[in-house]
Structure formats: C-alpha cells, structure tokens
Coordinates of C-alpha atoms in Angstrom, one line a residue:
Chain O
M1 CA -8.6 51.4 13.5
L2 CA -11.1 49.5 11.5
I3 CA -12.2 46.1 12.8
R4 CA -14.1 44.3 10.1
K5 CA -16.9 42.2 11.4
T6 CA -18.6 39.8 9.1
H7 CA -22.1 38.4 9.5
L8 CA -21.5 35.1 7.7
S9 CA -22.1 32.3 10.1
G10 CA -18.7 30.6 9.8
E11 CA -16.8 33.4 11.5
N12 CA -19.1 34.0 14.4
I13 CA -18.2 31.0 16.5
P14 CA -16.1 32.1 19.4
S15 CA -12.8 30.3 19.3
S16 CA -13.5 29.0 22.8
Q17 CA -16.3 26.9 21.4
I18 CA -14.3 25.2 18.7
T19 CA -12.9 21.8 19.8
P20 CA -9.1 22.0 19.4
L21 CA -7.9 19.3 16.9
E22 CA -5.8 17.5 19.6
A23 CA -8.8 17.3 22.0
F24 CA -11.0 16.1 19.1
H25 CA -8.5 13.4 18.3
S26 CA -7.9 12.2 21.9
A27 CA -11.6 12.2 22.6
T28 CA -12.3 10.1 19.6
T29 CA -9.3 7.9 20.2
D30 CA -10.3 7.1 23.8
R31 CA -13.9 6.5 22.8
R32 CA -13.1 4.4 19.8
A33 CA -10.4 2.4 21.6
F34 CA -12.8 1.7 24.4
L35 CA -15.6 0.7 22.0
A36 CA -13.2 -1.5 20.0
R37 CA -12.3 -3.3 23.2
A38 CA -15.9 -3.7 24.1
G39 CA -16.5 -5.1 20.6
V40 CA -19.3 -2.8 19.7
L41 CA -17.6 -0.8 17.0
A42 CA -19.2 -2.6 14.1
A43 CA -21.1 0.0 12.0
G44 CA -19.4 3.0 10.4
S45 CA -22.5 5.0 10.8
A46 CA -22.5 4.5 14.5
A47 CA -18.9 5.8 14.6
A48 CA -19.8 8.8 12.4
S49 CA -22.7 9.9 14.5
M50 CA -20.6 9.9 17.7
L51 CA -18.3 12.6 16.4
P52 CA -18.5 16.2 17.7
R53 CA -20.2 18.5 15.3
R54 CA -17.8 21.4 15.5
A55 CA -14.6 19.5 14.5
F56 CA -12.7 21.2 11.7
G57 CA -15.2 24.1 11.6
M58 CA -17.9 22.0 9.9
E59 CA -21.4 23.4 10.2
P60 CA -24.7 21.5 9.8
L61 CA -26.0 21.7 6.2
K62 CA -29.6 21.3 5.2
T63 CA -29.9 18.6 2.6
V64 CA -32.4 16.5 0.7
S65 CA -31.9 12.9 -0.4
G66 CA -30.3 12.6 -3.8
Q67 CA -30.0 10.0 -6.6
F68 CA -27.1 7.7 -7.6
S69 CA -26.3 6.8 -4.0
T70 CA -24.6 3.5 -3.2
T71 CA -25.6 1.5 -0.2
E72 CA -22.0 0.3 0.5
A73 CA -20.6 0.8 4.0
Q74 CA -19.6 4.4 4.4
T75 CA -16.2 5.6 5.4
P76 CA -16.3 7.1 8.9
I77 CA -16.0 10.8 8.9
V78 CA -12.9 10.7 11.1
R79 CA -11.1 8.8 8.3
A80 CA -12.4 11.0 5.5
T81 CA -11.3 14.1 7.3
T82 CA -7.8 12.9 8.5
Y83 CA -6.5 11.1 5.4
N84 CA -6.4 13.5 2.5
N85 CA -4.5 14.5 -0.5
F86 CA -4.5 18.3 -0.6
Y87 CA -0.9 19.1 -1.5
E88 CA -1.3 22.8 -0.9
F89 CA -1.5 21.9 2.8
G90 CA 1.4 19.4 2.8
V91 CA 2.1 16.2 1.1
P92 CA 1.8 13.5 3.8
K93 CA -1.8 12.5 4.1
D94 CA -2.2 13.5 7.7
Q95 CA -1.0 17.0 7.0
P96 CA -4.0 18.7 5.4
A97 CA -6.1 17.9 8.5
K98 CA -3.3 19.6 10.6
N99 CA -2.6 22.6 8.4
A100 CA -5.9 23.4 6.5
H101 CA -7.2 25.5 9.4
T102 CA -5.3 28.4 7.8
L103 CA -7.7 28.3 4.9
K104 CA -10.2 31.2 5.0
T105 CA -13.4 30.2 3.4
R106 CA -15.3 33.5 4.1
P107 CA -15.4 35.9 2.4
W108 CA -15.2 33.7 -0.8
T109 CA -16.3 34.3 -4.3
V110 CA -16.3 32.2 -7.4
Q111 CA -15.5 33.8 -10.8
V112 CA -17.1 32.7 -14.0
T113 CA -15.0 33.6 -17.0
G114 CA -14.3 32.8 -20.7
M115 CA -16.9 31.8 -23.2
V116 CA -20.0 32.8 -21.3
K117 CA -22.8 35.2 -22.0
K118 CA -21.8 37.4 -19.1
P119 CA -18.6 36.9 -17.0
Q120 CA -19.5 37.4 -13.3
T121 CA -18.4 36.9 -9.8
I122 CA -20.6 35.0 -7.4
N123 CA -20.7 34.9 -3.6
I124 CA -20.2 31.4 -2.2
D125 CA -23.4 31.5 -0.1
D126 CA -25.5 32.5 -3.1
L127 CA -23.9 29.6 -4.9
I128 CA -24.8 27.1 -2.1
N129 CA -28.3 28.4 -1.9
Y130 CA -28.9 28.4 -5.6
R131 CA -30.4 24.9 -5.7
P132 CA -31.4 22.3 -3.0
V133 CA -28.3 20.6 -1.7
E134 CA -28.6 16.8 -2.2
S135 CA -26.9 14.1 -0.2
R136 CA -25.3 11.6 -2.6
V137 CA -23.2 8.6 -1.4
Y138 CA -20.5 8.1 -4.0
R139 CA -17.5 5.8 -4.3
H140 CA -14.2 7.7 -4.3
R141 CA -11.2 6.0 -5.9
C142 CA -7.8 7.6 -5.4
V143 CA -5.1 6.9 -8.0
E144 CA -3.0 5.7 -5.0
A145 CA -5.2 2.5 -4.9
W146 CA -7.3 3.3 -1.9
S147 CA -11.0 4.1 -2.0
M148 CA -13.7 5.5 0.3
V149 CA -17.5 5.7 0.3
I150 CA -18.5 9.3 1.1
P151 CA -21.9 11.0 1.5
W152 CA -21.3 14.2 -0.4
D153 CA -23.7 17.2 -0.3
G154 CA -24.2 19.3 -3.3
Y155 CA -26.1 19.6 -6.6
S156 CA -25.3 18.7 -10.2
L157 CA -22.8 21.0 -11.7
S158 CA -25.0 21.1 -14.8
E159 CA -27.5 23.3 -12.8
F160 CA -24.7 25.8 -12.2
I161 CA -23.4 25.6 -15.8
N162 CA -26.9 26.4 -17.1
F163 CA -26.9 29.4 -14.8
C164 CA -23.6 30.5 -16.3
E165 CA -25.0 30.4 -19.8
P166 CA -21.9 29.2 -21.7
L167 CA -21.7 30.2 -25.4
P168 CA -22.2 27.4 -27.9
S169 CA -18.4 27.6 -28.7
A170 CA -17.5 26.6 -25.2
K171 CA -16.4 22.9 -25.3
Y172 CA -14.6 22.6 -22.0
V173 CA -14.8 24.0 -18.5
A174 CA -11.7 24.5 -16.4
F175 CA -11.7 24.6 -12.6
I176 CA -9.1 26.8 -10.8
S177 CA -8.5 26.3 -7.1
L178 CA -7.4 28.8 -4.6
Y179 CA -3.6 29.3 -4.3
D180 CA -2.4 31.6 -1.6
R181 CA 1.1 31.1 -0.3
K182 CA 0.1 32.8 3.0
Q183 CA -2.7 30.3 3.7
M184 CA -0.7 27.5 2.1
P185 CA 2.9 27.7 3.3
E186 CA 3.3 23.9 3.0
A187 CA 2.6 23.8 -0.7
P188 CA 5.6 22.2 -2.4
D189 CA 7.3 24.3 -5.1
D190 CA 7.4 21.6 -7.6
Y191 CA 4.0 22.0 -9.0
N192 CA 2.4 24.5 -11.3
W193 CA 0.0 26.2 -8.8
P194 CA -2.8 27.1 -8.6
Y195 CA -4.3 23.6 -8.9
H196 CA -6.2 23.5 -12.2
E197 CA -8.4 20.8 -13.6
G198 CA -11.0 20.5 -16.3
L199 CA -13.7 18.5 -18.1
R200 CA -15.2 18.2 -21.5
M201 CA -18.6 20.0 -21.5
D202 CA -20.6 16.8 -21.8
E203 CA -18.7 15.3 -18.8
A204 CA -19.3 18.5 -16.8
M205 CA -23.0 18.5 -17.7
H206 CA -23.4 14.8 -16.7
P207 CA -25.8 14.5 -13.7
L208 CA -23.3 12.5 -11.7
T209 CA -20.9 15.5 -11.7
L210 CA -21.5 17.1 -8.3
L211 CA -20.8 20.6 -7.3
T212 CA -20.1 19.9 -3.7
F213 CA -20.3 22.1 -0.6
G214 CA -20.6 19.5 2.1
A215 CA -20.2 15.9 3.3
Y216 CA -21.8 13.9 6.0
G217 CA -24.6 16.5 6.2
Q218 CA -22.1 19.3 7.2
T219 CA -20.2 21.9 5.3
L220 CA -16.9 20.6 3.9
A221 CA -14.0 20.4 6.2
N222 CA -11.2 22.7 4.9
Q223 CA -9.0 19.7 4.1
N224 CA -11.8 18.2 2.0
G225 CA -11.9 21.2 -0.2
A226 CA -14.1 23.8 1.4
P227 CA -16.1 25.8 0.6
A228 CA -16.8 24.4 -2.9
R229 CA -15.3 21.5 -4.9
I230 CA -16.1 19.1 -7.7
V231 CA -16.8 15.4 -7.1
L232 CA -16.4 13.0 -10.1
P233 CA -17.0 9.5 -8.8
W234 CA -15.9 7.8 -12.1
K235 CA -12.5 9.4 -12.3
W236 CA -9.3 9.2 -10.2
G237 CA -9.7 11.4 -7.1
Y238 CA -7.3 14.2 -8.3
K239 CA -9.8 15.2 -11.0
S240 CA -12.2 16.4 -8.3
A241 CA -10.7 19.9 -7.8
K242 CA -11.0 21.4 -4.3
S243 CA -11.6 24.9 -3.0
I244 CA -12.6 26.3 -6.4
V245 CA -12.3 30.0 -7.1
K246 CA -12.9 30.1 -10.8
F247 CA -14.8 28.3 -13.6
H248 CA -13.4 29.1 -17.0
F249 CA -15.3 28.1 -20.2
T250 CA -13.1 27.5 -23.2
D251 CA -13.0 25.9 -26.7
K252 CA -9.6 24.3 -26.0
Q253 CA -8.9 21.3 -23.8
P254 CA -7.6 22.8 -20.5
S255 CA -4.2 21.8 -19.3
T256 CA -4.3 20.1 -15.9
L257 CA -1.7 20.2 -13.1
W258 CA -1.0 16.5 -12.8
N259 CA -0.8 16.1 -16.5
E260 CA 1.8 18.8 -16.6
A261 CA 3.7 17.1 -13.8
N262 CA 3.7 13.6 -15.3
S263 CA 1.9 13.2 -18.6
N264 CA 2.6 9.5 -19.0
E265 CA 0.7 8.7 -15.8
Y266 CA -2.0 11.4 -15.5
G267 CA -4.1 12.1 -18.6
F268 CA -6.8 14.6 -19.2
Y269 CA -9.7 12.1 -18.9
S270 CA -8.3 10.2 -15.9
N271 CA -11.2 7.8 -15.8
V272 CA -10.9 5.0 -13.3
N273 CA -9.5 2.1 -15.4
P274 CA -8.2 -1.1 -13.6
K275 CA -6.3 -2.1 -16.8
R276 CA -4.1 1.0 -16.8
G277 CA -1.7 1.0 -13.9
V278 CA 1.6 2.9 -14.6
R279 CA 3.8 2.6 -11.6
Y280 CA 1.7 0.1 -9.8
S281 CA -1.3 -2.1 -10.5
Q282 CA -4.8 -0.4 -10.4
E283 CA -6.7 -3.7 -10.5
R284 CA -7.5 -3.6 -6.8
E285 CA -8.1 -1.0 -4.2
R286 CA -8.0 -0.8 -0.4
R287 CA -11.5 0.1 0.6
I288 CA -11.3 2.3 3.6
D289 CA -14.5 1.9 5.7
S290 CA -15.1 1.3 9.3
G291 CA -13.1 -1.9 9.5
F292 CA -9.6 -2.9 8.7
P293 CA -9.1 -1.8 5.0
H294 CA -9.7 -4.7 2.7
E295 CA -8.7 -5.3 -0.9
I296 CA -11.5 -5.3 -3.5
P297 CA -11.3 -5.4 -7.2
T298 CA -11.5 -2.0 -9.0
Q299 CA -14.2 -1.6 -11.5
M300 CA -14.1 0.2 -14.8
F301 CA -15.3 3.8 -14.4
N302 CA -15.3 3.0 -10.6
G303 CA -18.6 1.1 -11.2
Y304 CA -20.4 4.0 -12.8
G305 CA -20.1 2.6 -16.4
D306 CA -23.9 2.3 -16.8
Q307 CA -24.1 6.1 -16.4
V308 CA -20.9 7.4 -18.1
A309 CA -19.5 4.8 -20.5
S310 CA -21.6 6.3 -23.4
L311 CA -19.6 9.6 -23.0
Y312 CA -16.6 7.8 -24.3
S313 CA -18.0 5.4 -26.9
G314 CA -15.7 4.9 -29.8
M315 CA -12.6 6.2 -27.8
D316 CA -9.6 4.0 -27.1
L317 CA -9.4 4.6 -23.3
M318 CA -5.9 3.1 -23.1
K319 CA -4.7 6.0 -25.3
N320 CA -7.2 8.6 -24.0
Y321 CA -6.3 7.9 -20.4
Chain F
M1 CA 34.7 1.8 23.8
P2 CA 35.8 -0.6 26.6
N3 CA 35.4 -4.2 25.5
R4 CA 33.7 -5.3 28.7
L5 CA 30.8 -2.9 27.9
V6 CA 30.1 -4.5 24.5
P7 CA 27.7 -7.2 25.7
Y8 CA 25.6 -4.6 27.5
I9 CA 25.5 -2.2 24.6
K10 CA 24.6 -5.2 22.4
A11 CA 21.6 -5.9 24.5
L12 CA 20.6 -2.2 24.3
V13 CA 21.0 -2.2 20.5
H14 CA 18.8 -5.3 20.3
L15 CA 16.2 -3.6 22.2
L16 CA 16.4 -0.4 20.2
C17 CA 16.2 -2.3 16.9
L18 CA 13.2 -4.3 18.1
A19 CA 11.4 -1.3 19.6
P20 CA 9.8 -0.2 16.3
F21 CA 8.5 -3.7 15.7
F22 CA 6.9 -3.9 19.2
V23 CA 5.5 -0.3 18.9
E24 CA 3.7 -1.4 15.7
L25 CA 2.6 -4.7 17.3
N26 CA 1.2 -2.8 20.3
R27 CA -0.7 -0.5 18.0
F28 CA -2.3 -3.5 16.4
R29 CA -3.1 -5.1 19.8
T30 CA -4.6 -2.0 21.3
G31 CA -6.8 -1.3 18.3
A32 CA -5.0 2.0 17.5
F33 CA -5.0 0.8 13.8
D34 CA -8.8 1.1 13.8
L35 CA -8.4 4.8 14.1
E36 CA -6.1 5.1 11.2
A37 CA -7.6 5.5 7.7
D38 CA -5.1 3.3 5.9
P39 CA -3.1 1.1 8.2
V40 CA -1.9 -1.1 5.4
A41 CA -0.2 1.9 3.8
S42 CA 1.2 3.0 7.1
I43 CA 2.6 -0.5 8.0
T44 CA 4.2 -0.7 4.5
H45 CA 5.9 2.7 4.9
F46 CA 6.9 1.9 8.5
T47 CA 8.6 -1.4 7.7
G48 CA 10.2 0.0 4.5
D49 CA 11.5 3.1 6.4
W50 CA 13.0 1.1 9.1
A51 CA 14.6 -1.4 6.7
L52 CA 16.3 1.5 4.9
W53 CA 17.2 3.4 8.0
L54 CA 18.8 0.4 9.7
L55 CA 20.7 -0.4 6.5
L56 CA 22.0 3.2 6.6
V57 CA 22.9 2.9 10.3
S58 CA 24.9 -0.3 9.5
L59 CA 26.8 1.7 6.9
V60 CA 27.7 4.3 9.5
V61 CA 29.8 1.7 11.5
T62 CA 32.8 1.6 9.2
P63 CA 33.3 5.4 8.7
L64 CA 32.8 5.9 12.4
R65 CA 35.5 3.3 13.3
R66 CA 38.0 5.0 11.1
L67 CA 37.7 8.2 13.1
H68 CA 39.5 6.8 16.1
P69 CA 41.2 3.5 17.2
S70 CA 39.1 3.4 20.3
L71 CA 36.0 3.0 18.2
S72 CA 37.3 -0.1 16.4
N73 CA 35.2 -2.5 18.3
L74 CA 32.1 -0.9 16.8
I75 CA 32.5 -3.6 14.2
R76 CA 30.9 -6.0 16.6
F77 CA 27.5 -4.2 16.0
R78 CA 27.6 -4.2 12.2
R79 CA 26.3 -7.6 11.5
M80 CA 23.3 -7.3 13.9
L81 CA 22.3 -4.0 12.4
G82 CA 22.4 -5.5 8.9
L83 CA 20.4 -8.4 10.1
Y84 CA 17.8 -6.1 11.6
A85 CA 17.6 -4.2 8.3
F86 CA 17.0 -7.6 6.7
F87 CA 14.3 -8.4 9.3
Y88 CA 12.4 -5.2 8.5
A89 CA 12.9 -5.6 4.8
S90 CA 11.4 -9.1 5.1
L91 CA 8.4 -7.7 7.0
H92 CA 8.0 -5.1 4.3
L93 CA 8.0 -7.8 1.6
L94 CA 5.5 -9.8 3.7
V95 CA 3.1 -6.9 3.9
Y96 CA 3.2 -6.6 0.1
V97 CA 2.6 -10.3 -0.3
L98 CA -0.2 -10.7 2.3
L99 CA -1.9 -7.3 2.3
F100 CA -1.3 -5.7 -1.1
S101 CA -1.7 -8.7 -3.3
G102 CA -5.4 -9.1 -2.6
Y103 CA -4.7 -12.1 -0.4
D104 CA -7.8 -12.7 1.7
I105 CA -6.1 -12.6 5.0
Q106 CA -9.4 -12.9 7.0
M107 CA -10.4 -16.0 5.2
A108 CA -6.9 -17.4 5.5
W109 CA -7.0 -16.8 9.3
D110 CA -10.5 -18.4 9.6
S111 CA -9.4 -21.5 7.6
L112 CA -6.3 -21.7 9.7
K113 CA -8.4 -21.8 12.9
H114 CA -10.5 -24.6 11.3
G115 CA -7.3 -26.5 10.5
Q116 CA -7.7 -26.1 6.7
V117 CA -4.1 -25.5 5.9
A118 CA -4.5 -26.4 2.2
K119 CA -6.9 -23.4 1.9
L120 CA -4.0 -21.0 2.5
W121 CA -2.3 -22.4 -0.6
S122 CA -5.4 -22.2 -2.8
L123 CA -6.0 -18.6 -1.7
W124 CA -2.5 -17.8 -2.6
L125 CA -3.0 -19.3 -6.1
T126 CA -5.8 -16.9 -6.7
V127 CA -3.6 -13.8 -6.1
W128 CA -0.4 -15.3 -7.6
P129 CA -1.1 -14.1 -11.2
G130 CA -1.4 -10.5 -9.9
V131 CA 1.9 -10.8 -8.1
V132 CA 3.6 -12.2 -11.3
D133 CA 2.0 -9.3 -13.2
D134 CA 3.6 -6.8 -10.7
L135 CA 6.9 -8.5 -11.0
T136 CA 7.0 -8.4 -14.7
K137 CA 5.6 -4.9 -15.1
R138 CA 6.4 -2.8 -12.1
R139 CA 10.0 -1.5 -12.0
F140 CA 9.8 -0.3 -8.4
I141 CA 8.7 -3.7 -7.3
Q142 CA 11.6 -5.3 -9.3
V143 CA 14.2 -3.1 -7.8
G144 CA 12.8 -3.5 -4.3
L145 CA 12.8 -7.3 -4.6
F146 CA 16.4 -7.1 -6.0
A147 CA 17.5 -5.3 -2.9
W148 CA 15.8 -7.8 -0.7
V149 CA 17.4 -10.8 -2.5
I150 CA 20.8 -9.2 -1.9
L151 CA 20.0 -8.7 1.8
L152 CA 18.9 -12.3 1.9
A153 CA 22.2 -13.5 0.4
L154 CA 24.1 -11.3 2.9
A155 CA 22.0 -12.6 5.9
V156 CA 22.5 -16.2 4.9
T157 CA 26.3 -15.7 4.6
S158 CA 26.5 -13.6 7.8
P159 CA 27.4 -16.4 10.4
N160 CA 31.1 -16.9 11.2
F161 CA 31.2 -20.4 9.8
M162 CA 30.0 -19.0 6.4
L163 CA 32.8 -16.4 6.5
R164 CA 35.3 -19.2 7.1
K165 CA 33.8 -21.3 4.4
L166 CA 33.8 -18.6 1.8
G167 CA 37.2 -17.2 2.8
G168 CA 37.7 -13.6 3.9
K169 CA 38.3 -12.1 0.4
N170 CA 35.3 -13.7 -1.2
W171 CA 33.1 -12.9 1.7
Q172 CA 34.1 -9.3 1.6
R173 CA 33.5 -9.1 -2.1
L174 CA 30.1 -10.5 -1.6
H175 CA 29.2 -8.3 1.3
R176 CA 30.2 -5.2 -0.7
L177 CA 26.8 -5.8 -2.4
V178 CA 25.3 -4.0 0.6
Y179 CA 26.1 -0.8 -1.2
V180 CA 24.1 -2.0 -4.2
A181 CA 21.2 -3.0 -1.9
A182 CA 21.1 0.4 -0.3
I183 CA 21.2 2.2 -3.6
A184 CA 18.5 -0.1 -4.9
G185 CA 16.4 0.6 -1.8
C186 CA 16.6 4.4 -2.5
I187 CA 15.7 3.9 -6.1
H188 CA 12.8 1.7 -5.0
Y189 CA 11.5 4.6 -2.9
W190 CA 12.0 7.2 -5.6
W191 CA 10.2 5.1 -8.2
L192 CA 7.3 4.6 -5.8
V193 CA 6.5 8.2 -5.0
K194 CA 4.7 10.6 -7.3
V195 CA 6.6 13.2 -9.4
G196 CA 7.5 16.1 -7.2
V197 CA 7.3 14.2 -3.9
K198 CA 10.6 14.6 -2.1
A199 CA 10.1 12.1 0.8
P200 CA 13.1 9.9 -0.2
M201 CA 15.5 12.8 -0.3
K202 CA 16.8 12.5 3.3
D203 CA 17.6 8.8 2.9
T204 CA 19.3 9.5 -0.4
I205 CA 21.4 12.3 1.0
A206 CA 22.4 10.1 4.0
L207 CA 23.4 7.3 1.7
T208 CA 25.4 9.7 -0.6
L209 CA 27.3 11.0 2.4
L210 CA 28.1 7.5 3.6
L211 CA 29.3 6.5 0.2
L212 CA 31.4 9.7 -0.2
A213 CA 33.0 9.0 3.2
R214 CA 34.3 5.7 1.8
I215 CA 35.6 7.2 -1.4
G216 CA 37.3 10.0 0.6
W217 CA 38.9 7.4 2.9
T218 CA 40.2 5.4 -0.1
I219 CA 41.7 8.5 -1.7
L220 CA 43.3 9.6 1.6
K221 CA 44.8 6.2 2.2
Q222 CA 46.3 6.1 -1.2
R223 CA 47.9 9.5 -0.7
R224 CA 49.3 8.5 2.7
E225 CA 50.7 5.2 1.5
P226 CA 51.8 5.6 -2.1
I227 CA 52.2 2.4 -3.9
P228 CA 56.0 1.9 -4.2
N229 CA 56.0 1.0 -7.9
A230 CA 53.9 3.9 -8.8
S231 CA 56.3 6.4 -7.1
K232 CA 59.3 4.8 -8.9
A233 CA 57.5 5.0 -12.2
A234 CA 56.9 8.7 -11.5
Q235 CA 60.6 9.6 -11.0
P236 CA 61.9 9.2 -14.6
A237 CA 59.1 11.5 -15.8
E238 CA 60.4 14.2 -13.4
A239 CA 64.0 13.8 -14.6

C-alpha cells in the first residue's frame, strides 16, 4: 500500500494541533463576550490580534506593506472568516466556514491557457513566491449591500499576466474556480459550475487588481477562496473569483456565472454603482467592522474612482453594468 | 381538548410565541450580536421568518379542527397566533425602517437621552426620500408592505366587538384576506432572494399544502351534501 506523504507545509500539521472550529468559536465567544461586558472591545485590531493563529488552517504569511491601502477601521478576522458567500460550500453565509474544511489546497496547480505564448501549469507555491506578497487594505462591497475592510495579501495580477505572456490578440482573461462535487457536496445544482468570471485585459492589468493568497497576514482561509483568488475592490464582491485553477486568455468577452443566472441584475462589468440597484437599493451599505454594523453611503466604484474611472471613459455605465 | 385546559394551554402558547422575541432580546443584551458579522441582516431574517411561520401556524388551526370534533376548541388559539404573526411582521417592518433606511439610530438614541425629541423627526426626514424611492421602485418591498397592511387590517378588526360591529359574514370575508397576506409574504421572500436560492421553498410548500387542504375540504363537503337544486337539475338529463 502506498501512503503518499507531501512535504508542503499545509499538510504537516498534526490534526491534534488544529483548533476545532467549535472550540475556536467558543473560545472567542467567551473572550469577546467578557471583553464586551468589560467595555474594552473598542478597536477591531485588538480583537483580530487575539485570535488563535491556527484557526481554519491559516498559516502566517510573509508580507511587505503595499500601496492603495485605506485607513478605515478593519473588519475583525472572525467576521471576515465566518460571514461568506462561497456557494460551492453552501448558500447561507455561515455555511462556508463550516463546510470549506473539505477543500484540499495542496497539491494545487494553476493552468494558463488560451492566447498565450506558451500554455503551462504552475504550482501554487511557485505562484505565491513569484513576487513579494504585499499587504493591501481594501474596501470590499458585496452586491447584498454589506461591506467589509480587509487587509488582503497578494501582488498585482499584472505581474502574473506579464509572466504568462499573452498574445496581442488576447483582449480578456477568464478565471475558472475549482469545482469538485466531492469536496463541495453543498453546491446547489442551479448554477453553471465551475464558477467562472472574467475581466477586460486593461482591468486585469490595473495595479489595483490583486492576485491574492492571504488576508490578515495569513494564508487565505478556505472559505475566503484559498489558495489563490482575485480581489477587485471597485467591483461587486462576486467578481472576485475564489480558489482559482485556471486563467484563460481570449479575444471574446468571457461569459460569467452570475450573468448567466440573472443577466438583468449581474452584468459583465459589475462595477460598484450606487445608482443601479435592481431588486433593492445600492445607495447605502452596512459596513461590517468591529462595532454594530452601521449604514454608510456607497460610493461610485466603491471609492476607487480616482484609480479606475478612466478605464470606462465614454461608456454608459447604466447600460454596461 | 378539554375546555378547562384551554387557559393553561393559552398561557403556554403565549410563552412559545414570545420566546423567539426574548431569545433575540437576550442576544442583544449579552452582546452576542457583537460576534455576528451582520446582525442587522440576521434580525431582519429572524423577524421575517417568525412572522411567516406564525402566520402558517395560524392557518393550520382550521384544517386541524376539521379532523375531529374534539379539536374544535382549537379555534380559541387562532386569533392569538395571527396577532403574534402581526407582531413579528411589525418588528420586521421596524427593522427595515430603523436599520435599513440609513436612519442614524445611534444619533437618535443620543438625542433622545438629551431630550431632543424633535431631532428624531429631522433624522427621519433625511432618510425618507430613500424609503419613498424603495416603495416606488422595489417590488419585493411593495408586496411585503402590502402583506403587512392586510395583517394590520386583520389585527385591528380582531377584537370581538369589531366582529359584532362588522357582522359575521363581512368579518369572515375580510379575514379571508389572510390567504392573500400569506401568499404575498411568500412572494416577498422569493423576490428578495437571488436567482437559484431556494430558501423560501419550505414555507411555500407548507402554504400550498394548507391551501390545498381547504380546497379539498370544500370539494368533499359539496360531494357529501349535494345542493338540492343541483341534483334535481341533473335528473332530467339522465332521463
């Protein structure tokens, strides 16, 4: 019988050292409840630093300080890792944190296909180590009208795209996420899996577009899209595809999963736009930080207009939503 | 059910119907909400769920009574169940008005503590245009409010003296609107969720079964007691 043993760090932790989720929750619950009563739970950073390191299999990640960071109050890590939309692991927002432990993030490879000089398959650890990982604090606006402020760790996707050497004919890049029924038994049947998203090449090359491997100075929790995802702070959250296994370069606008599910509501561009609410208003958002969520006005391009508005000059963004 | 037990069971039903409210209140008091990422969303779903569930429970009463004569005094619980559904629906509406509209509840609370009651109104005026915008544009809000207005009308006309004032027939006609409210409640839920999300399915199936039970009963009753004129009219055709 062959027992495969891997040398990648993620699988070498004895299961006895991993804090079970329930224990993690009860520990943080008791502590936070106590602190709340004592009236000292004021800063989100304080709450984040008190959390155990090993929760959800996250590992410390070496990072350098990056640009574009906001100084707004950050969302505590416990909220960012327990309130997620990752439908492959269940639809209710508490489900991904409970179910995503089935996601195997090693071994993991990323395919580069389509209009590139040389199609290739890349090991995830090579991808992570390709460039220094920067810490960037971005606003994250969900189309469900809540928002978070998250310190992501990654480097600009443009660096990786340059490495891929797309042909001049490539006008778009599509992101394909992992879909494995065995690891994702909770995925509802009603969507066209695997999750697929895409960007116009100039959007993908924009320095804000972050190829992300971690958050809060640690590797991504599975429910946050480990081991690699995209983060697009000026677009509705669903554009930021998680657990990516393939980058496909093409000359045609890629079809996207939510656009296929409901084209009137979810367009290809999906830029944050407070003036375009379909089922409900998008003019405000509930900011989820360390306090009781409060309503704040939503900004065009989620406040990144100075950086990205020029990408869309001359376009009617009510039509090209 | 023995009649002498009814007051005790009523007390129990009161407790059961209030329990969700006090569980939620306790979560607020102990700071359990601080742990939740999005308590506003969870309070909204909680109150909306209980409004719809209690409305469905109130619709169980009639089919259940018809099963056996000894269950006929279940009717004495129907009004209170309906009123509790209205109670949770009103909380649900209040959450929308106070927490979703952008109403600055912290500032409202602070001004209230300083005795500046007028400030509450001026704060409301700043969010009012957004609420009007929702009411004119958002169909799920329209249908939800429509259901609440029906429940309001039924709650107002629920006391015995209102029944006497309206007369039994009119009162019954009005209170059949509860079916419309329950259907509107389910539609409200479906129009809220994203395409492909099946969360409202259980409630919808329950409502469908409850409505089918009534249709089935009506058909059965007509078969058992054929209308005399109708049977006479049928005879010549046979001949």
